[in-house]
XYZ file of C-alpha atoms in Angstrom:
709
model
C -134.452 5.992 -44.583
C -133.723 5.329 -41.039
C -130.485 7.288 -41.183
C -132.176 10.146 -42.776
C -134.910 10.195 -40.238
C -132.351 10.081 -37.499
C -130.436 13.080 -38.918
C -133.623 14.989 -39.272
C -134.590 14.240 -35.746
C -131.226 15.514 -34.549
C -131.508 18.779 -36.423
C -133.114 21.746 -34.631
C -136.617 22.532 -35.682
C -137.010 25.839 -37.602
C -139.647 27.934 -35.848
C -141.850 30.153 -37.962
C -142.373 33.580 -36.494
C -145.892 33.763 -37.744
C -146.780 30.676 -35.802
C -145.586 32.045 -32.483
C -148.448 32.806 -30.036
C -147.693 35.849 -27.964
C -150.979 36.002 -26.067
C -149.746 34.056 -23.081
C -146.479 35.874 -22.856
C -145.804 37.151 -19.305
C -143.715 40.241 -19.470
C -143.826 40.824 -15.689
C -141.148 38.286 -15.088
C -138.718 39.604 -17.569
C -135.606 38.826 -15.631
C -136.531 35.222 -15.312
C -137.352 34.993 -18.978
C -134.183 36.723 -19.835
C -132.215 34.255 -17.761
C -134.114 31.274 -19.228
C -133.519 32.513 -22.796
C -129.888 32.870 -22.039
C -129.760 29.315 -20.753
C -131.608 28.008 -23.822
C -129.337 29.921 -26.064
C -126.267 28.473 -24.380
C -127.657 24.934 -24.578
C -128.563 25.387 -28.290
C -125.197 26.723 -29.114
C -123.688 23.655 -27.432
C -125.754 21.327 -29.634
C -123.636 19.354 -32.094
C -125.861 20.084 -35.096
C -125.830 23.822 -34.394
C -122.099 23.727 -33.971
C -121.753 21.893 -37.274
C -123.973 24.469 -39.077
C -122.094 27.352 -37.583
C -118.802 25.764 -38.527
C -120.033 25.422 -42.171
C -121.018 29.084 -42.202
C -124.689 28.376 -42.990
C -127.596 30.672 -42.233
C -129.557 29.310 -39.365
C -132.937 30.309 -40.760
C -132.278 28.586 -44.011
C -130.973 25.658 -42.161
C -134.144 25.604 -40.040
C -136.380 25.568 -43.131
C -134.358 22.761 -44.594
C -134.734 20.751 -41.437
C -138.507 21.387 -41.411
C -138.813 20.099 -44.923
C -136.870 17.015 -44.056
C -139.145 16.358 -41.116
C -142.294 16.620 -43.229
C -140.815 14.206 -45.688
C -139.984 11.765 -42.965
C -143.469 12.065 -41.511
C -145.113 11.309 -44.818
C -142.850 8.327 -45.331
C -143.761 7.011 -41.884
C -147.481 7.278 -42.570
C -147.055 5.310 -45.753
C -145.150 2.654 -43.890
C -147.897 2.403 -41.218
C -150.585 2.084 -43.863
C -148.602 -0.590 -45.615
C -148.229 -2.601 -42.366
C -151.821 -2.033 -41.118
C -152.794 -5.690 -41.691
C -149.922 -6.921 -39.610
C -150.729 -4.413 -36.907
C -154.378 -5.605 -36.790
C -153.206 -9.195 -36.593
C -150.779 -8.245 -33.800
C -153.661 -6.561 -31.954
C -155.771 -9.697 -32.152
C -152.862 -11.795 -30.935
C -152.270 -9.461 -27.998
C -155.975 -9.628 -27.105
C -155.830 -13.463 -27.185
C -152.746 -13.475 -24.990
C -154.451 -11.199 -22.502
C -157.362 -13.644 -22.228
C -154.990 -16.577 -21.701
C -153.069 -14.647 -19.033
C -156.348 -13.802 -17.284
C -157.177 -17.516 -17.139
C -153.670 -18.292 -15.831
C -154.067 -15.594 -13.215
C -157.309 -17.174 -12.082
C -155.697 -20.575 -11.885
C -152.776 -19.166 -9.884
C -155.163 -17.450 -7.480
C -156.917 -20.773 -6.964
C -153.602 -22.605 -6.477
C -152.518 -19.962 -3.958
C -155.721 -20.475 -2.039
C -155.196 -24.228 -2.059
C -151.599 -23.802 -0.833
C -152.715 -21.634 2.063
C -155.188 -24.298 3.148
C -152.506 -27.026 2.815
C -150.074 -24.960 4.977
C -152.684 -24.760 7.699
C -153.188 -28.517 7.519
C -149.397 -29.095 7.704
C -149.128 -26.866 10.749
C -151.966 -28.764 12.362
C -150.250 -32.080 11.583
C -146.963 -30.775 12.973
C -148.597 -29.771 16.225
C -150.251 -33.165 16.426
C -146.898 -34.870 15.765
C -145.171 -32.913 18.583
C -147.935 -33.920 20.942
C -147.604 -37.577 19.966
C -143.788 -37.461 20.359
C -144.129 -36.023 23.838
C -146.625 -38.735 24.765
C -144.277 -41.389 23.361
C -141.314 -39.993 25.309
C -143.313 -39.894 28.493
C -144.464 -43.456 27.975
C -140.908 -44.623 27.281
C -139.634 -42.924 30.432
C -142.415 -44.473 32.450
C -141.653 -47.820 30.843
C -137.929 -47.612 31.709
C -138.711 -46.599 35.271
C -141.310 -49.278 35.662
C -139.167 -51.948 34.024
C -136.210 -51.035 36.276
C -138.494 -51.014 39.282
C -139.887 -54.394 38.307
C -136.381 -55.787 37.681
C -135.192 -54.497 41.053
C -138.267 -55.781 42.828
C -138.595 -59.188 41.281
C -136.744 -61.999 43.049
C -135.754 -64.541 40.376
C -135.806 -68.228 41.058
C -132.073 -68.457 40.318
C -131.316 -66.204 43.268
C -133.507 -68.242 45.598
C -131.878 -71.521 44.553
C -128.319 -70.225 44.824
C -128.834 -68.505 48.169
C -130.547 -71.555 49.686
C -128.584 -74.440 48.167
C -125.261 -73.279 46.671
C -122.174 -73.443 48.986
C -120.776 -70.065 49.933
C -117.401 -70.915 48.393
C -118.810 -71.032 44.855
C -118.862 -68.002 42.633
C -122.590 -68.285 41.890
C -123.410 -67.724 45.559
C -121.218 -64.628 45.686
C -122.811 -63.193 42.540
C -126.355 -63.762 43.814
C -125.336 -62.327 47.182
C -124.348 -59.110 45.419
C -127.758 -59.061 43.707
C -129.537 -59.774 46.984
C -127.673 -56.976 48.729
C -128.667 -54.636 45.931
C -132.329 -55.637 46.200
C -132.275 -55.186 49.980
C -130.908 -51.663 49.614
C -133.391 -50.903 46.821
C -136.377 -52.105 48.817
C -135.168 -50.223 51.860
C -134.935 -47.082 49.745
C -138.477 -47.450 48.342
C -140.101 -48.747 51.500
C -140.815 -45.180 52.594
C -143.317 -44.844 49.714
C -145.252 -47.877 51.031
C -145.765 -49.317 47.573
C -147.604 -52.596 47.135
C -144.704 -54.064 45.159
C -142.342 -53.558 48.112
C -144.778 -55.250 50.462
C -145.103 -58.210 48.058
C -141.359 -59.025 47.882
C -140.188 -57.745 51.268
C -140.971 -60.976 53.074
C -139.122 -63.129 50.510
C -136.072 -60.855 50.532
C -135.935 -60.886 54.332
C -135.978 -64.690 54.410
C -133.204 -64.851 51.822
C -131.195 -62.295 53.809
C -131.423 -64.326 57.037
C -130.498 -67.492 55.192
C -127.464 -65.806 53.602
C -126.412 -64.355 56.969
C -126.598 -67.787 58.584
C -124.516 -69.428 55.859
C -121.917 -66.643 55.859
C -121.642 -66.695 59.648
C -121.112 -70.444 59.672
C -118.450 -70.223 56.953
C -116.488 -67.384 58.599
C -116.665 -68.996 62.042
C -115.262 -72.218 60.585
C -112.423 -70.290 58.940
C -111.633 -68.515 62.202
C -111.729 -71.769 64.184
C -109.302 -73.304 61.668
C -106.667 -70.876 63.025
C -106.723 -72.774 66.309
C -105.671 -76.085 64.823
C -102.058 -77.040 65.602
C -99.581 -76.610 62.739
C -102.219 -74.852 60.635
C -101.167 -72.176 58.172
C -103.471 -69.321 59.095
C -102.179 -67.302 56.154
C -104.122 -69.574 53.812
C -107.302 -69.031 55.801
C -106.743 -65.279 55.732
C -106.260 -65.366 51.968
C -109.516 -67.317 51.606
C -111.313 -64.757 53.771
C -109.912 -61.886 51.720
C -111.266 -63.466 48.530
C -114.744 -63.395 50.089
C -114.388 -60.043 51.848
C -117.829 -59.069 50.549
C -119.300 -61.503 53.082
C -118.307 -59.233 55.948
C -119.417 -56.155 54.016
C -122.828 -57.822 53.562
C -123.042 -58.602 57.276
C -121.979 -55.070 58.147
C -124.761 -53.546 56.018
C -127.513 -56.010 56.933
C -126.805 -57.377 60.435
C -124.212 -55.458 62.466
C -124.661 -57.713 65.475
C -123.438 -60.752 63.522
C -120.642 -58.672 61.961
C -119.460 -57.649 65.446
C -119.642 -61.275 66.574
C -117.413 -62.345 63.644
C -114.947 -59.516 64.273
C -114.709 -60.156 68.028
C -114.295 -63.895 67.478
C -111.551 -63.273 64.930
C -109.679 -60.810 67.152
C -109.898 -63.108 70.186
C -108.712 -66.099 68.175
C -105.767 -64.491 66.415
C -104.695 -62.800 69.654
C -104.271 -66.242 71.245
C -102.775 -67.742 68.090
C -100.127 -65.030 67.722
C -99.231 -65.118 71.396
C -98.867 -68.895 71.402
C -96.889 -68.922 68.154
C -94.415 -66.188 69.073
C -93.987 -67.472 72.623
C -93.095 -70.912 71.286
C -90.914 -69.477 68.523
C -88.988 -67.242 70.916
C -88.426 -70.023 73.442
C -87.148 -72.385 70.730
C -84.842 -69.704 69.292
C -83.386 -69.026 72.725
C -82.010 -72.584 72.707
C -80.188 -71.846 69.443
C -78.165 -68.933 70.820
C -74.408 -69.365 71.138
C -73.492 -70.535 74.638
C -70.022 -69.026 74.587
C -71.303 -65.469 74.732
C -69.999 -62.569 76.802
C -70.493 -62.806 80.550
C -69.971 -60.567 83.522
C -66.267 -61.481 83.599
C -65.763 -60.535 79.942
C -64.841 -56.937 80.630
C -62.162 -54.898 78.982
C -59.675 -54.911 81.879
C -60.125 -58.574 82.871
C -57.280 -60.931 82.004
C -57.824 -63.849 79.645
C -56.819 -66.392 82.339
C -59.451 -66.835 85.058
C -59.414 -69.504 87.792
C -62.891 -71.000 87.940
C -62.383 -73.321 90.931
C -61.776 -72.444 94.556
C -58.505 -72.465 96.416
C -58.626 -76.201 97.142
C -60.209 -77.102 93.856
C -58.385 -79.693 91.782
C -59.749 -78.303 88.541
C -57.341 -76.584 86.195
C -57.682 -72.894 85.387
C -60.105 -72.229 82.574
C -58.612 -70.216 79.748
C -60.939 -67.998 77.807
C -60.032 -65.911 74.775
C -61.997 -62.693 75.034
C -60.832 -61.232 71.757
C -64.090 -62.326 70.070
C -66.063 -60.316 72.646
C -64.593 -57.048 71.374
C -64.106 -57.948 67.682
C -66.898 -57.308 65.207
C -65.751 -59.639 62.431
C -68.834 -60.099 60.149
C -71.506 -59.609 62.779
C -72.707 -56.353 61.188
C -73.896 -58.213 58.075
C -77.198 -58.758 59.854
C -77.848 -55.001 59.585
C -76.966 -54.802 55.900
C -77.512 -57.570 53.370
C -78.843 -59.997 55.985
C -81.577 -57.719 57.269
C -84.421 -59.227 55.235
C -83.110 -62.780 55.024
C -85.413 -65.674 55.817
C -86.090 -66.183 59.487
C -84.520 -69.049 61.410
C -86.467 -72.323 61.287
C -85.901 -73.832 64.760
C -86.293 -77.519 63.937
C -84.004 -77.219 60.885
C -81.365 -75.390 62.953
C -81.585 -77.982 65.741
C -81.215 -80.772 63.245
C -78.046 -79.211 61.806
C -76.870 -78.199 65.322
C -76.401 -74.611 64.194
C -75.918 -71.893 66.803
C -76.465 -68.187 66.265
C -75.161 -65.046 67.981
C -77.409 -62.739 69.941
C -78.169 -60.271 67.146
C -79.117 -62.982 64.610
C -81.642 -64.480 67.022
C -82.960 -60.989 67.825
C -83.341 -60.174 64.122
C -85.212 -63.387 63.391
C -87.580 -62.899 66.335
C -88.426 -59.298 65.548
C -88.433 -59.656 61.768
C -91.015 -62.437 61.996
C -93.021 -60.288 64.417
C -92.776 -57.237 62.161
C -93.789 -59.244 59.082
C -96.806 -60.702 60.885
C -97.815 -57.275 62.194
C -97.665 -55.677 58.748
C -99.669 -58.499 57.208
C -102.255 -58.415 59.983
C -102.615 -54.627 59.817
C -103.328 -54.733 56.090
C -105.733 -57.647 56.605
C -107.692 -55.673 59.197
C -107.948 -52.735 56.810
C -108.970 -54.836 53.821
C -111.355 -57.353 55.377
C -113.014 -55.402 58.176
C -113.178 -52.148 56.166
C -111.770 -50.078 59.011
C -110.288 -46.613 59.134
C -106.591 -46.275 60.090
C -107.420 -45.267 63.669
C -109.888 -48.137 64.119
C -107.441 -50.576 62.559
C -104.794 -49.423 65.061
C -107.200 -50.100 67.941
C -107.941 -53.597 66.622
C -104.234 -54.187 66.054
C -103.341 -53.153 69.595
C -105.966 -55.517 70.983
C -104.593 -58.424 68.931
C -100.874 -57.879 69.550
C -100.775 -56.176 72.944
C -100.207 -59.445 74.784
C -97.541 -60.619 72.323
C -95.692 -57.292 72.322
C -95.730 -57.120 76.112
C -94.297 -60.635 76.251
C -91.521 -59.709 73.794
C -90.620 -56.620 75.828
C -90.557 -58.584 79.108
C -88.353 -61.272 77.601
C -86.009 -58.687 76.061
C -85.681 -56.905 79.373
C -85.058 -60.248 81.096
C -82.224 -61.469 78.855
C -80.693 -57.993 78.494
C -80.141 -57.820 82.278
C -77.932 -60.898 82.002
C -76.246 -59.859 78.740
C -72.763 -58.330 78.682
C -72.306 -58.363 74.900
C -72.133 -54.636 74.156
C -71.587 -55.155 70.414
C -74.554 -57.503 70.167
C -76.856 -55.081 71.987
C -75.630 -52.156 69.866
C -76.366 -54.168 66.710
C -79.836 -54.893 68.127
C -80.361 -51.151 68.609
C -79.554 -50.567 64.949
C -81.814 -53.467 63.972
C -84.669 -51.698 65.754
C -83.964 -48.567 63.695
C -83.890 -50.617 60.499
C -87.172 -52.360 61.339
C -88.804 -49.011 62.049
C -87.782 -47.714 58.612
C -89.011 -50.923 56.959
C -92.424 -50.476 58.552
C -92.525 -46.859 57.375
C -91.831 -48.090 53.846
C -94.699 -50.569 54.228
C -96.883 -47.695 55.525
C -97.563 -49.353 58.861
C -96.843 -47.365 62.019
C -98.611 -49.597 64.523
C -95.355 -50.727 66.182
C -93.938 -47.256 66.852
C -94.466 -47.515 70.595
C -93.042 -51.035 70.628
C -89.807 -49.943 68.922
C -89.551 -46.983 71.252
C -89.967 -49.262 74.291
C -87.410 -51.685 72.851
C -84.869 -48.889 72.493
C -85.712 -47.848 76.051
C -84.592 -51.306 77.175
C -81.519 -51.748 74.976
C -79.911 -48.303 75.254
C -79.643 -48.236 79.076
C -78.226 -51.763 79.041
C -75.641 -50.849 76.412
C -74.615 -47.769 78.384
C -74.386 -49.864 81.550
C -72.095 -52.404 79.867
C -69.869 -49.595 78.586
C -69.840 -48.206 82.123
C -68.753 -51.651 83.401
C -65.867 -51.607 80.902
C -64.915 -48.142 82.089
C -65.148 -49.202 85.721
C -63.038 -52.296 85.051
C -60.301 -50.083 83.613
C -60.521 -47.635 86.509
C -60.435 -50.440 89.099
C -57.714 -52.394 87.341
C -54.597 -52.749 89.500
C -51.672 -52.662 87.093
C -49.444 -54.389 89.656
C -51.669 -57.498 89.518
C -51.362 -57.794 85.771
C -49.053 -60.301 84.181
C -45.646 -59.235 82.891
C -45.724 -55.999 80.953
C -43.351 -55.280 78.073
C -43.232 -52.466 75.548
C -45.474 -54.299 73.114
C -49.132 -53.168 72.732
C -51.143 -54.212 75.759
C -54.106 -56.553 75.307
C -56.447 -54.032 77.010
C -55.411 -51.436 74.468
C -56.038 -53.993 71.733
C -59.485 -54.737 73.138
C -60.371 -51.076 73.251
C -59.165 -50.546 69.687
C -61.232 -53.478 68.413
C -64.272 -52.416 70.432
C -64.076 -48.768 69.404
C -63.601 -49.575 65.716
C -66.482 -52.085 65.857
C -68.819 -49.494 67.393
C -67.702 -46.914 64.819
C -68.323 -49.301 61.900
C -71.784 -50.228 63.151
C -72.638 -46.602 63.801
C -71.454 -45.603 60.342
C -74.369 -47.549 58.828
C -76.911 -45.304 60.531
C -75.145 -42.637 62.639
C -76.308 -42.278 66.230
C -75.007 -39.093 67.956
C -75.724 -40.610 71.361
C -72.847 -43.070 70.999
C -70.150 -40.385 71.040
C -71.159 -39.221 74.508
C -71.363 -42.826 75.654
C -67.805 -43.719 74.558
C -66.105 -40.434 75.513
C -65.378 -41.533 79.098
C -64.131 -44.919 77.914
C -61.636 -43.240 75.592
C -60.394 -40.975 78.376
C -59.922 -43.835 80.821
C -58.087 -45.938 78.234
C -55.652 -43.083 77.603
C -55.113 -42.696 81.352
C -54.643 -46.454 81.696
C -51.992 -46.482 78.966
C -50.114 -43.711 80.793
C -50.315 -45.674 84.078
C -48.966 -48.776 82.393
C -46.106 -46.756 80.907
C -45.204 -45.658 84.432
C -44.159 -49.222 85.256
C -41.053 -48.829 83.088
C -38.010 -47.239 84.740
C -36.307 -46.055 81.577
C -37.968 -43.125 79.856
C -37.232 -44.596 76.439
C -39.052 -47.781 77.373
C -42.027 -45.732 78.548
C -42.156 -43.812 75.298
C -41.704 -46.955 73.203
C -44.621 -48.551 75.069
C -46.813 -45.486 74.431
C -45.864 -45.334 70.750
C -46.598 -49.031 70.235
C -50.000 -48.725 71.892
C -51.017 -45.518 70.125
C -49.887 -46.888 66.777
C -51.811 -50.095 67.329
C -54.934 -48.087 68.253
C -54.672 -46.000 65.109
C -53.949 -48.918 62.797
C -56.920 -50.941 64.105
C -59.285 -47.977 63.899
C -58.158 -47.127 60.364
C -58.257 -50.719 59.124
C -61.681 -51.483 60.575
C -63.507 -48.235 59.921
C -61.590 -46.114 57.401
C -60.232 -42.619 57.781
C -63.580 -40.823 57.996
C -65.142 -42.895 60.796
C -64.572 -41.777 64.388
C -62.432 -38.880 63.202
C -62.200 -37.125 66.587
C -60.886 -40.256 68.299
C -58.318 -40.901 65.542
C -57.140 -37.312 65.670
C -56.650 -37.495 69.428
C -54.550 -40.657 69.222
C -52.594 -39.290 66.237
C -51.627 -36.209 68.212
C -50.465 -38.356 71.122
C -48.504 -40.602 68.754
C -46.710 -37.659 67.111
C -45.930 -36.091 70.470
C -44.535 -39.291 71.973
C -42.570 -40.116 68.828
C -40.768 -36.767 68.873
C -40.037 -37.188 72.567
C -38.664 -40.699 71.982
C -36.489 -39.448 69.125
C -34.954 -36.864 71.463
C -34.250 -39.577 74.022
C -32.617 -41.814 71.400
C -30.467 -39.061 69.900
C -29.353 -37.652 73.229
C -26.734 -40.361 74.195
C -25.011 -40.114 70.827
C -25.481 -36.499 69.779
C -26.507 -34.835 73.025
C -23.566 -32.426 72.926
C -24.469 -31.000 69.549
C -28.182 -30.879 70.409
C -27.526 -29.013 73.680
C -25.035 -26.686 71.964
C -27.520 -25.818 69.176
C -30.347 -25.120 71.625
C -28.178 -22.955 73.914
C -26.688 -20.939 71.061
C -30.080 -20.366 69.435
C -31.465 -19.052 72.732
C -28.479 -16.702 73.037
C -28.887 -15.472 69.469
C -32.500 -14.544 70.131
C -31.490 -12.309 73.067
C -29.726 -8.883 72.677
C -25.893 -8.779 72.833
C -25.579 -12.271 71.436
C -22.122 -11.800 69.862
C -20.322 -11.319 73.157
C -22.182 -14.137 74.880
C -21.508 -16.600 72.056
C -17.760 -16.301 72.671
C -18.240 -18.450 75.764
C -19.236 -21.379 73.485
C -16.309 -20.934 71.100
C -14.089 -23.499 72.783
C -16.803 -26.208 72.507
C -17.090 -26.039 68.736
C -13.958 -27.920 67.699
C -14.476 -30.941 70.007
C -18.092 -31.216 68.867
C -17.124 -31.101 65.176
C -14.364 -33.651 65.594
C -16.462 -35.951 67.757
C -19.357 -35.948 65.274
C -17.032 -36.578 62.314
C -15.390 -39.468 64.109
C -18.440 -41.412 65.294
C -21.589 -40.358 63.459
C -21.747 -43.507 61.280
C -21.489 -45.891 64.199
C -23.976 -43.804 66.171
C -26.494 -43.907 63.338
C -26.141 -47.687 63.150
C -26.596 -48.048 66.927
C -29.687 -45.857 66.868
C -31.185 -47.952 64.080
C -30.532 -51.188 65.968
C -31.907 -49.823 69.238
C -35.097 -48.490 67.675
C -35.720 -51.657 65.694
C -35.332 -53.746 68.837
C -37.729 -51.566 70.813
C -40.571 -51.840 68.319
C -41.824 -55.313 67.349
C -43.777 -53.789 64.478
C -41.175 -53.339 61.736
C -43.232 -50.646 60.046
C -43.457 -48.607 63.252
C -39.745 -49.098 63.976
C -38.757 -47.968 60.475
C -40.959 -44.885 60.797
C -39.356 -43.975 64.138
C -35.860 -44.513 62.692
C -36.601 -42.198 59.784
C -38.051 -39.604 62.168
C -34.884 -39.814 64.291
C -32.636 -39.402 61.267
C -34.698 -36.484 60.021
C -34.440 -34.821 63.413
C -30.656 -35.448 63.479
C -30.231 -33.879 60.033
C -32.167 -30.842 61.183
C -30.017 -30.478 64.293
C -26.811 -30.818 62.280
C -28.081 -28.328 59.700
C -28.808 -25.877 62.496
C -25.321 -26.592 63.904
C -23.705 -25.728 60.558
C -25.833 -22.611 60.304
C -24.281 -21.317 63.575
C -20.957 -20.883 61.728
C -22.463 -17.868 60.019
C -22.502 -16.010 63.367
C -19.617 -13.549 64.095
C -17.819 -15.530 66.838
C -17.712 -18.731 64.745
C -16.985 -17.241 61.296
C -13.228 -17.187 61.866
C -13.010 -20.849 62.935
C -11.937 -22.070 59.504
C -10.254 -25.210 60.767
C -13.438 -26.384 62.478
C -15.530 -25.505 59.444
C -13.249 -27.578 57.228
C -13.881 -30.644 59.405
C -17.678 -30.462 59.101
C -19.240 -33.538 57.510
C -21.002 -32.901 54.213
C -24.754 -32.935 54.634
C -25.193 -34.834 51.391
C -22.887 -37.581 52.665
C -24.978 -37.933 55.829
C -28.210 -38.217 53.859
C -26.744 -40.879 51.572
C -25.674 -42.906 54.587
C -29.075 -42.630 56.211
C -30.861 -43.811 53.069
C -29.294 -47.223 53.643
C -31.620 -47.676 56.628
C -34.753 -46.680 54.743
C -37.093 -49.652 54.076
C -37.905 -50.570 50.501
C -41.699 -50.798 51.006
């Protein structure tokens, strides 16, 4: 039924021509109608049912009638179905009406609920606003409470504070803690006193009384600590440490009563100024008794002989012999600049008990190291305890130590005028440089002027002593000296030791000023060596003396300082040594091989000039005697040369070196002599050439005299 009705509904309705109403037909718009009919026709032809009918070849009018009949049948069937279900439809209508009534009631209830919700929302908003207002009031009250409670806590003076300030000793921790609280309350009241609050007026009197009581107790305690410095044999470092532990006492005085703070500071500065001056004056005087008595004097100059007659002409006393080698030898004295720089200072009573004596530089180091250590400690104490700036601390420091430093400088100038120990003073100069660097490392520059003044005292004295050595060499009368032989002279030895000592000290911390200071001394020593050599009649003895002295100078300088130290001085002496050695070799070879040497030199000069072949013929007759003479006596001559050289030089190493230089020079001369036989005049002298000694044989013979070391 349903399918049938559906098919019928899909079929096109057959229109009866008789039923068509043509009264409303508008023929004025024919084109439009024509176009609309065409569109309807196209859409009908595209209908599936029409397409199916056309495909089956059916007549559309018959098909339309058939469809109409089917529709009427379906309509009648539908009416019957509606009539059959009329009871159910009536029941459905009543149910729908009942549902509508229920929905109307629900709608009314929802409208009422919506109205109630709107009123509740307004109440919630009102409560929210009330809650915000209450929160703001609570916050304001809490802030006021915190401010008021803090104000009350800051204002109120507890009984514990009163008891501790009045009765507790200042050395106990409870007093210090309550003093911090009291200082805080004083500052707080001072801050709020401008508002003229009643609370400030209530507690101000009590706080003031506590402040004055605390000031009195602190003043008494600090004055006692300062006065304890004045006690003999007291360790003021312990008192300073105790004051540093309670440094807040001075800070409290500085913030509450500057007059008392100034009184404490002035009393401290006056006291320690006297204490330091007394201590260092006593310490320096006691150390001066520990200095070595046998130190350099005005007679301990470089050109003064070791033997000096102390008595007069008619004196029965024997001559006093003094060994001055220690005056110019460094030994281990430079240790005080290196590993011994920061050693413990000398304890006078312990040194006196053990009868220990110290050289100049050790005493100087102990004096100034103790002074430097005390100055550094005091400078840091002034900064920490008195809360000063660096410039103010320097002013306080200068006030405290000015008297002590002036005393040290006066004493240094006094003993330096009587000191002739150049090495000791030069070590002291380097100690000053070391102390200055130590103070820079400790970040204390308060002694800069002192070190500068100390150098201003020591440098001129050192230069003056060097000048005295130079003057002693210039004024030395070589004819008044004791017997002179070709061995190294003791003045040369002294200069070598002195120069190497200065170079080794200066190598620790180079000082360019020293080179200018020693340049004249070096020149005068070289001139003095030449004057001494002039005492010898024989030229070989003169040269041997010069070689021995130059070699000794070089060996001492190299052994004491190394090859890199004092390089210019070593180079100068090395050049002189090489020059004099070659000259000595010529003098030694000349008696034995002078003929060959002169012949080689003359022929070589002729060969260098034009027309040498003709001029060489004049020397042709000398060749054969020279060859025969050399072949006959060269071995004995070599042995004599070796003996003579060895005898002239007490240093076996130097003698062996000179012997080898002489043999080397002889081989070169003989090689040059053999080379002359290649020249035209001497080529034809076959008999002379056959008598020449083999060079290899000569070298083998000379190796016998070469030392094994």
